PDB file of C-alpha atoms in Angstrom:
ATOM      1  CA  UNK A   2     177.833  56.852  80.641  1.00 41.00           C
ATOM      2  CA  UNK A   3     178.970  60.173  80.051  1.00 47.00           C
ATOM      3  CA  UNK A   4     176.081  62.843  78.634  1.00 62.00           C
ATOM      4  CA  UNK A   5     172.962  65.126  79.086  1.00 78.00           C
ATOM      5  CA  UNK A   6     171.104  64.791  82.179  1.00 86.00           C
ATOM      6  CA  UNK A   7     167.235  64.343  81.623  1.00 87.00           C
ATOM      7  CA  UNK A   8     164.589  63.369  83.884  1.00 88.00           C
ATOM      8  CA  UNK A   9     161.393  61.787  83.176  1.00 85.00           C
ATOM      9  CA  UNK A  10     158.376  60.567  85.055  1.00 84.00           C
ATOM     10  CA  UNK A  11     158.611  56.385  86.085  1.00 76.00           C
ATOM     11  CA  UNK A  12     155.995  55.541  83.046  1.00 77.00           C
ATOM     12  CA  UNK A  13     158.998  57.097  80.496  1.00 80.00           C
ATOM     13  CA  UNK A  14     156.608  60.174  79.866  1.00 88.00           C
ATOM     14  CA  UNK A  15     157.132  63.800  80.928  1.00 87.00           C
ATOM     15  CA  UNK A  16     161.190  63.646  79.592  1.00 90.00           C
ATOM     16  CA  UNK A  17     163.159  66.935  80.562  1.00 89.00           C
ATOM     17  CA  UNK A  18     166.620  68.033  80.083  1.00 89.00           C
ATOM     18  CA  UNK A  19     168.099  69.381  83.778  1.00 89.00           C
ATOM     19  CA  UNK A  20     169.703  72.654  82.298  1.00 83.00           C
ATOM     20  CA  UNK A  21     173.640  72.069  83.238  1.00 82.00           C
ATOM     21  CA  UNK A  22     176.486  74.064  81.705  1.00 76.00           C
ATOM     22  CA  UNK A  23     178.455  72.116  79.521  1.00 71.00           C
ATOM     23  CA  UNK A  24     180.228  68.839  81.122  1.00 74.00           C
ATOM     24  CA  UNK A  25     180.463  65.719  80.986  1.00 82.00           C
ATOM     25  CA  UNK A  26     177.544  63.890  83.655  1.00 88.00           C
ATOM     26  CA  UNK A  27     177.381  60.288  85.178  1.00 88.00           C
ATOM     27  CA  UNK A  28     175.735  58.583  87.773  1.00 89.00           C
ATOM     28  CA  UNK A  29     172.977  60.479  88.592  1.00 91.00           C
ATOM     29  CA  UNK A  30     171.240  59.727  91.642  1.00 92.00           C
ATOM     30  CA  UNK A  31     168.027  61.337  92.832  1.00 93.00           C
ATOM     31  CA  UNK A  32     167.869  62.773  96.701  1.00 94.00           C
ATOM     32  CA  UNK A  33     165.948  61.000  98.955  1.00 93.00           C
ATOM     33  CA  UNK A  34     162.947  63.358  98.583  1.00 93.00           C
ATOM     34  CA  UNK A  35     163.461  63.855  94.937  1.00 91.00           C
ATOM     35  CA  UNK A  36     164.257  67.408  94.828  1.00 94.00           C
ATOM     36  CA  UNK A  37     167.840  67.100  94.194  1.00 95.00           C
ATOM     37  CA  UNK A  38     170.509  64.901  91.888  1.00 95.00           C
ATOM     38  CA  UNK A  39     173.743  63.974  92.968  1.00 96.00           C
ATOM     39  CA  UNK A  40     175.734  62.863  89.904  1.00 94.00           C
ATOM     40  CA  UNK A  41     179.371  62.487  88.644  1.00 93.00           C
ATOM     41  CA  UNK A  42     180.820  65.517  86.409  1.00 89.00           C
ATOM     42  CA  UNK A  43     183.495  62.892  84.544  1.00 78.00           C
ATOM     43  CA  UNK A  44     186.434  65.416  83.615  1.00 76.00           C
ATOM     44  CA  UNK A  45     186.495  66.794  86.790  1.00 74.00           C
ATOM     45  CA  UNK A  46     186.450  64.113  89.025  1.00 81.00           C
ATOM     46  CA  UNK A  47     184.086  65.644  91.276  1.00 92.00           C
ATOM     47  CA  UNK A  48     180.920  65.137  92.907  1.00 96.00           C
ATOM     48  CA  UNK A  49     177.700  67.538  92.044  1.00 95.00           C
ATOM     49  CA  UNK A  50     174.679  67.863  93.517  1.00 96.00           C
ATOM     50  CA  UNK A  51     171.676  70.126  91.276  1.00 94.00           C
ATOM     51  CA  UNK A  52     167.988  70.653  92.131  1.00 94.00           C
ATOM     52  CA  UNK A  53     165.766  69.360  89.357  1.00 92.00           C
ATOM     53  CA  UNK A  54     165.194  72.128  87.505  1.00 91.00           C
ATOM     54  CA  UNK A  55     168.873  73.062  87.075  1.00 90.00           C
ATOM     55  CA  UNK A  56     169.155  75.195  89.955  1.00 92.00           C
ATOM     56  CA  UNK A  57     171.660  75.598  92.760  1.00 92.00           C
ATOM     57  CA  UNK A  58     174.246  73.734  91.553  1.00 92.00           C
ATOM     58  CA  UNK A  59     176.893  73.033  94.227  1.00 95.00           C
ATOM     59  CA  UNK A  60     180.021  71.170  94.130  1.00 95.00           C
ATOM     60  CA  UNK A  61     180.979  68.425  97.170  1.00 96.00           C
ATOM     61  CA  UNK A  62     184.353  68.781  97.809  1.00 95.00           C
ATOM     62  CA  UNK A  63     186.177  65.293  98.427  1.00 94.00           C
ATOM     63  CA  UNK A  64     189.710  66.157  98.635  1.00 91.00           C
ATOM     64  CA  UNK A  65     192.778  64.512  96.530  1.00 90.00           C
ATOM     65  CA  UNK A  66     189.908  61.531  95.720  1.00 93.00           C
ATOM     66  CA  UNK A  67     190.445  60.510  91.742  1.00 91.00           C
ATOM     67  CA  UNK A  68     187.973  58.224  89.656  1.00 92.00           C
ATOM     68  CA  UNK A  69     184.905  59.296  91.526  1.00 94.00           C
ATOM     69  CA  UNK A  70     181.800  57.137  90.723  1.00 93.00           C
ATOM     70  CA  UNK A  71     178.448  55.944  91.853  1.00 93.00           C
ATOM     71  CA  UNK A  72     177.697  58.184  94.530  1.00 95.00           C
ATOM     72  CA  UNK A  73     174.543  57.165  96.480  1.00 95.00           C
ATOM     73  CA  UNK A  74     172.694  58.998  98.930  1.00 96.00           C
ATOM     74  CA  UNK A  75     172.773  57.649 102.526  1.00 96.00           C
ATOM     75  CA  UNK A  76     170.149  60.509 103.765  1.00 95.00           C
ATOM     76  CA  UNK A  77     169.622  64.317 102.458  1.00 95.00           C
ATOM     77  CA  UNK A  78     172.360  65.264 103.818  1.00 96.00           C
ATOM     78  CA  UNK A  79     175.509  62.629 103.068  1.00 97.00           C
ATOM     79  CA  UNK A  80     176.780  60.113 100.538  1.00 97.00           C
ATOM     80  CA  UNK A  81     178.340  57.444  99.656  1.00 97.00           C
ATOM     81  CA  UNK A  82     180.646  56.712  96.762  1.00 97.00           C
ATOM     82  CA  UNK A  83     183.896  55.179  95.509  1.00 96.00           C
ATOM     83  CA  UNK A  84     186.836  56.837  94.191  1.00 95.00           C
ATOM     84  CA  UNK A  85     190.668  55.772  94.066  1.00 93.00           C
ATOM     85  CA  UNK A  86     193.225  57.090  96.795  1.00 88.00           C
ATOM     86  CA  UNK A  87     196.201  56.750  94.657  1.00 87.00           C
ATOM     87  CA  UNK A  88     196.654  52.786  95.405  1.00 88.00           C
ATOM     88  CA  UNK A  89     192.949  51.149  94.672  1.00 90.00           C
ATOM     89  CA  UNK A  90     189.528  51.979  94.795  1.00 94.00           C
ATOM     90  CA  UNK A  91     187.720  52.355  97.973  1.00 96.00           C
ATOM     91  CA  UNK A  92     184.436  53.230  99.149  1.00 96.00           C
ATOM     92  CA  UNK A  93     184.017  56.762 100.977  1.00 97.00           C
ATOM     93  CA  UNK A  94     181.117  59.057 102.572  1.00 97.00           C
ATOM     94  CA  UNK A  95     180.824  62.672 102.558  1.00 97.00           C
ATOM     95  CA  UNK A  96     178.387  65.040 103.912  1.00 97.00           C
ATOM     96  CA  UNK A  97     176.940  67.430 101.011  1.00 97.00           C
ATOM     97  CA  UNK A  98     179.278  70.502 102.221  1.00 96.00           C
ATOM     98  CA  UNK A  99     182.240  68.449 102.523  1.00 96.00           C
ATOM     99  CA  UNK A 100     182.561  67.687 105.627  1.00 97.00           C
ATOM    100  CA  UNK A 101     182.425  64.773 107.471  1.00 96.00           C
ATOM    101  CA  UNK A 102     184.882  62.701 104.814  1.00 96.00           C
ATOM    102  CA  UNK A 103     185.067  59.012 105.873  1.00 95.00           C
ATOM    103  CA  UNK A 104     186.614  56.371 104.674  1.00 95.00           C
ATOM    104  CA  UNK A 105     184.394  53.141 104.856  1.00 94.00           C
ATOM    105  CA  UNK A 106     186.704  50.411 103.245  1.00 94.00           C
ATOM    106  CA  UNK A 107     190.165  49.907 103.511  1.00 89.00           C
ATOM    107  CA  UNK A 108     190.697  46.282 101.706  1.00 82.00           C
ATOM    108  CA  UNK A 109     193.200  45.337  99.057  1.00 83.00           C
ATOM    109  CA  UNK A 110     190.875  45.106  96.178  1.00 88.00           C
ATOM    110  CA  UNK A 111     189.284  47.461  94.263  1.00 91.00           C
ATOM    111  CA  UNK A 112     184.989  48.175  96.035  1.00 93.00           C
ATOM    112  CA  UNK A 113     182.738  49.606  93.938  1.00 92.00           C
ATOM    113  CA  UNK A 114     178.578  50.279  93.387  1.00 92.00           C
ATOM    114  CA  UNK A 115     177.797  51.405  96.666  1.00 94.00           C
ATOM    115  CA  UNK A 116     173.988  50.846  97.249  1.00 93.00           C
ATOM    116  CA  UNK A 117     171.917  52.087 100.089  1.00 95.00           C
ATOM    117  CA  UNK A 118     168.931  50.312 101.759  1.00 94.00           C
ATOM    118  CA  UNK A 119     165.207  51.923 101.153  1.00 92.00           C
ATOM    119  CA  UNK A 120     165.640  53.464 105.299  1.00 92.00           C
ATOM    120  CA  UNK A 121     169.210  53.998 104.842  1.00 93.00           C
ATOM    121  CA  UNK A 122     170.347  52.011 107.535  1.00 95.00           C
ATOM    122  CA  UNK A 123     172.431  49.269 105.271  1.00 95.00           C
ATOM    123  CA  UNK A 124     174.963  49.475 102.515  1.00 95.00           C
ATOM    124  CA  UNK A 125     176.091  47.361 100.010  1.00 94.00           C
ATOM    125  CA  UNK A 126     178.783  47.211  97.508  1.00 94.00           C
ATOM    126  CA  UNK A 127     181.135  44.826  95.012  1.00 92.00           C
ATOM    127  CA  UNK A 128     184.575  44.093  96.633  1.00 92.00           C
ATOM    128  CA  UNK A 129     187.202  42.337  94.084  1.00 88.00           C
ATOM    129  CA  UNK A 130     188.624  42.038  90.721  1.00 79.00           C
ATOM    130  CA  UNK A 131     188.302  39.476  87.912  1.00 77.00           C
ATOM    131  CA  UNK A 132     185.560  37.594  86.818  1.00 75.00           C
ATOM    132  CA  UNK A 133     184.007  37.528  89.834  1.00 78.00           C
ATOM    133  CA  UNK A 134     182.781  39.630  92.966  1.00 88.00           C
ATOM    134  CA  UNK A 135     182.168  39.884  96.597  1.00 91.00           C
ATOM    135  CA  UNK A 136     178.528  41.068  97.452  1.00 92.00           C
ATOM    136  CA  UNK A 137     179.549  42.983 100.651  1.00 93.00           C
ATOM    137  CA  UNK A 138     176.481  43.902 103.152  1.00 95.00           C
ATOM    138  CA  UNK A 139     177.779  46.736 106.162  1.00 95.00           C
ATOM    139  CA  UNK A 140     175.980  49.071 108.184  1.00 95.00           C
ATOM    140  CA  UNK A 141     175.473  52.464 106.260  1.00 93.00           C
ATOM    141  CA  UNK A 142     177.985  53.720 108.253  1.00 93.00           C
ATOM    142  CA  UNK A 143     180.837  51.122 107.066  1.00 92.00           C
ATOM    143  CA  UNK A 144     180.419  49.020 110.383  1.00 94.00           C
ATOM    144  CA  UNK A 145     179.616  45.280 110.725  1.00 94.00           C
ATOM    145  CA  UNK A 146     180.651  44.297 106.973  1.00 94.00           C
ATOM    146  CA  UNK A 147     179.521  40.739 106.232  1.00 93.00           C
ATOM    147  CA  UNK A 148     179.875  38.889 102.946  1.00 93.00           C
ATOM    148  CA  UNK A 149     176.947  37.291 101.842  1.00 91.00           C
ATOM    149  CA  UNK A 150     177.979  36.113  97.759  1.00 89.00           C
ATOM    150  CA  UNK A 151     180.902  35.756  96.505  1.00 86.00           C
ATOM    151  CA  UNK A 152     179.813  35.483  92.525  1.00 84.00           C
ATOM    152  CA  UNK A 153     178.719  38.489  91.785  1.00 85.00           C
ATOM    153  CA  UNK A 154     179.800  40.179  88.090  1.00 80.00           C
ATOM    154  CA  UNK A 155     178.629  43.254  86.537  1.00 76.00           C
ATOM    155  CA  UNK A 156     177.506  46.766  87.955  1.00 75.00           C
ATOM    156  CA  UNK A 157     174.835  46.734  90.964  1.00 73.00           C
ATOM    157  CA  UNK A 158     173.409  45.390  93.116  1.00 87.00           C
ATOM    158  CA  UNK A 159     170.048  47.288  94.027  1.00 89.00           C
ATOM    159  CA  UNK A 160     167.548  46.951  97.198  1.00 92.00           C
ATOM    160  CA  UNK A 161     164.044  46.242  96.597  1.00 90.00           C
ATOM    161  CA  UNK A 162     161.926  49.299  97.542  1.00 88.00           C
ATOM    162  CA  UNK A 163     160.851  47.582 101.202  1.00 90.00           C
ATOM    163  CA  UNK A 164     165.060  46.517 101.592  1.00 91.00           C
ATOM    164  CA  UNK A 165     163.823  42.781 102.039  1.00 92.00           C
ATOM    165  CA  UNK A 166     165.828  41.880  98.830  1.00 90.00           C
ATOM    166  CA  UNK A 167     169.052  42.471  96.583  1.00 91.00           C
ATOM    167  CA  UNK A 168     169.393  42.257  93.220  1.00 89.00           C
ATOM    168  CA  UNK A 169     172.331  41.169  91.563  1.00 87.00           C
ATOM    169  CA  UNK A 170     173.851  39.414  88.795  1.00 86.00           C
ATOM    170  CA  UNK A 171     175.683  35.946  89.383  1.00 86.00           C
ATOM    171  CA  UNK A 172     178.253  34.019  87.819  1.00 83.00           C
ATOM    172  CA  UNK A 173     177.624  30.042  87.660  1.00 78.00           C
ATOM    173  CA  UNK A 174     180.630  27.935  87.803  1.00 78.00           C
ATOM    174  CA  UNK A 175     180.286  27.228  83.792  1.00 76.00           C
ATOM    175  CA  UNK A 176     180.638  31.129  83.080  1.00 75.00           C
ATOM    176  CA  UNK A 177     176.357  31.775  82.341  1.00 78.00           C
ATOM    177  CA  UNK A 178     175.173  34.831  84.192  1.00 80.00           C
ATOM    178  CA  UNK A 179     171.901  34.969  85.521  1.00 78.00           C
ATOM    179  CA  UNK A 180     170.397  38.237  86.986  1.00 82.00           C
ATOM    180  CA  UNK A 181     168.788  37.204  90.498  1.00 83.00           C
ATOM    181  CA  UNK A 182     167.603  38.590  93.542  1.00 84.00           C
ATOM    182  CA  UNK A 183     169.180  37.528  97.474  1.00 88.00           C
ATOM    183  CA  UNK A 184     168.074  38.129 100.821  1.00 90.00           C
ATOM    184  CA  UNK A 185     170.370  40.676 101.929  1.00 90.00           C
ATOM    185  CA  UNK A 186     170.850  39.299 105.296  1.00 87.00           C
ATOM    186  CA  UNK A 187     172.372  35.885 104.430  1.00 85.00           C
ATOM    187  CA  UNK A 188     172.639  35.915 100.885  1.00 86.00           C
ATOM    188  CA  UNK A 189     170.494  33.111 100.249  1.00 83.00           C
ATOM    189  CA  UNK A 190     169.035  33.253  96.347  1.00 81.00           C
ATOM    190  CA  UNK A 191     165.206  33.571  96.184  1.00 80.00           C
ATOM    191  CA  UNK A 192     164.514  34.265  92.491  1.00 81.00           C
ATOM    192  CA  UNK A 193     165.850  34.344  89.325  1.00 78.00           C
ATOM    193  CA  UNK A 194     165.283  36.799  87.241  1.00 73.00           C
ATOM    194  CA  UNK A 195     166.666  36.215  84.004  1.00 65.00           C
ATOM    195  CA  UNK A 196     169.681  34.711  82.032  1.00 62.00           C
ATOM    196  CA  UNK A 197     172.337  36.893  80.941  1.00 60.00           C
ATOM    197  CA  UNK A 198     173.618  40.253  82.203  1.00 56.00           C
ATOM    198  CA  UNK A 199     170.359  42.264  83.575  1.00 57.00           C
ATOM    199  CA  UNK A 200     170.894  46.269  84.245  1.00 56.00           C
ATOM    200  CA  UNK A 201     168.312  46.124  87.573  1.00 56.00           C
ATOM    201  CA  UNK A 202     166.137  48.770  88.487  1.00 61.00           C
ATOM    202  CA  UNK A 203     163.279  48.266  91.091  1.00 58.00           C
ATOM    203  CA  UNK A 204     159.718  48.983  89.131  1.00 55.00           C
ATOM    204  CA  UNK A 205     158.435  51.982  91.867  1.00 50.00           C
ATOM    205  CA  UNK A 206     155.592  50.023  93.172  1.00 46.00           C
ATOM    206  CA  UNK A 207     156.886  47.050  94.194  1.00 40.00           C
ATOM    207  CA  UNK A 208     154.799  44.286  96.195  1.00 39.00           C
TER     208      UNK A 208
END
């Protein structure tokens, strides 16, 4: 969702505003060492990257790419993210100058939500279109894709802090959606965690 960009500490206290000139922000993502946030400046399809006090601003250049969303840090130095090519939407990674532009996916549906493992070794993302989606599982480097769920709705998923789980949400065959977390490896569900729609987000300690 388009707006300010604000930071806070993990208990909800210590809320900042990241000084920005005026655009429209989405999908911020915090650096792997939590200096920097990569996010989405909406109107100009482009990816940004700004230390957290509002410095250094930089633009990643990503050529013709339209739509740009979710970008996701695979180390300090490169992302991930999806953006449409001018036929669907794809998934793509970029170093933070620019260079290094790769495309990961090249299927017939639109992928979206990149997610990267804890050690940044693993990706996964949503591959489809109607009511329900294909939990995809690759090597962070779009190698050795593997499919591992196939009724996945909603925006996500998200690796557990130690990358021994996903969360997700799936669809039943009735149409109820239950938020629930997957071994990423073979997709096998270990947990529910609740009914309906759930926005996940790993608690930082997590044991």
């Amino acid at each position: 969702r388009s707006g300010t960009l604000r930071i806070a500490n993990a208990d909800g206290s210590g809320e900042t505003t990241v000084p920005l000139p005026p655009q429209s922000v989405s999908d911020p993502e915090f650096s792997p060492a939590g200096d920097r946030i990569a996010y989405v400046a909406t109107g100009a399809h482009q990816i940004r990257i700004v230390n957290i006090d509002g410095s250094g601003q930089t633009t990643v250049p990503t050529g013709a790419l339209r739509f740009i969303s979710s970008p996701a840090w695979i180390n300090s130095g490169r992302l991930v993210f999806s953006a449409f090519d001018g036929t669907d939407t794809e998934i793509y990674a970029v170093n933070t100058d620019g260079s290094g532009l790769l495309q990961m996916t090249t299927n017939q549906v639109p992928d979206h939500y990149p997610s990267i493992s804890p050690d940044g070794t693993r990706l996964s993302i949503l591959s489809g279109s109607g009511l329900t989606w294909n939990l995809i599982v690759m090597n962070s480097d779009g190698t050795s894709p593997v499919q591992i769920a196939g009724d996945a709705v909603g925006r996500g998923p998200v690796w557990s802090p130690d990358g021994t789980l996903i969360a997700y949400n799936k669809r039943l065959p009735g149409g109820s959606v239950f938020g629930v977390t997957a071994d990423p490896a073979t997709g096998v569900q270990l947990s529910v965690i609740g009914s309906g729609p759930i926005a996940q987000s790993w608690a930082p300690a997590y044991e």
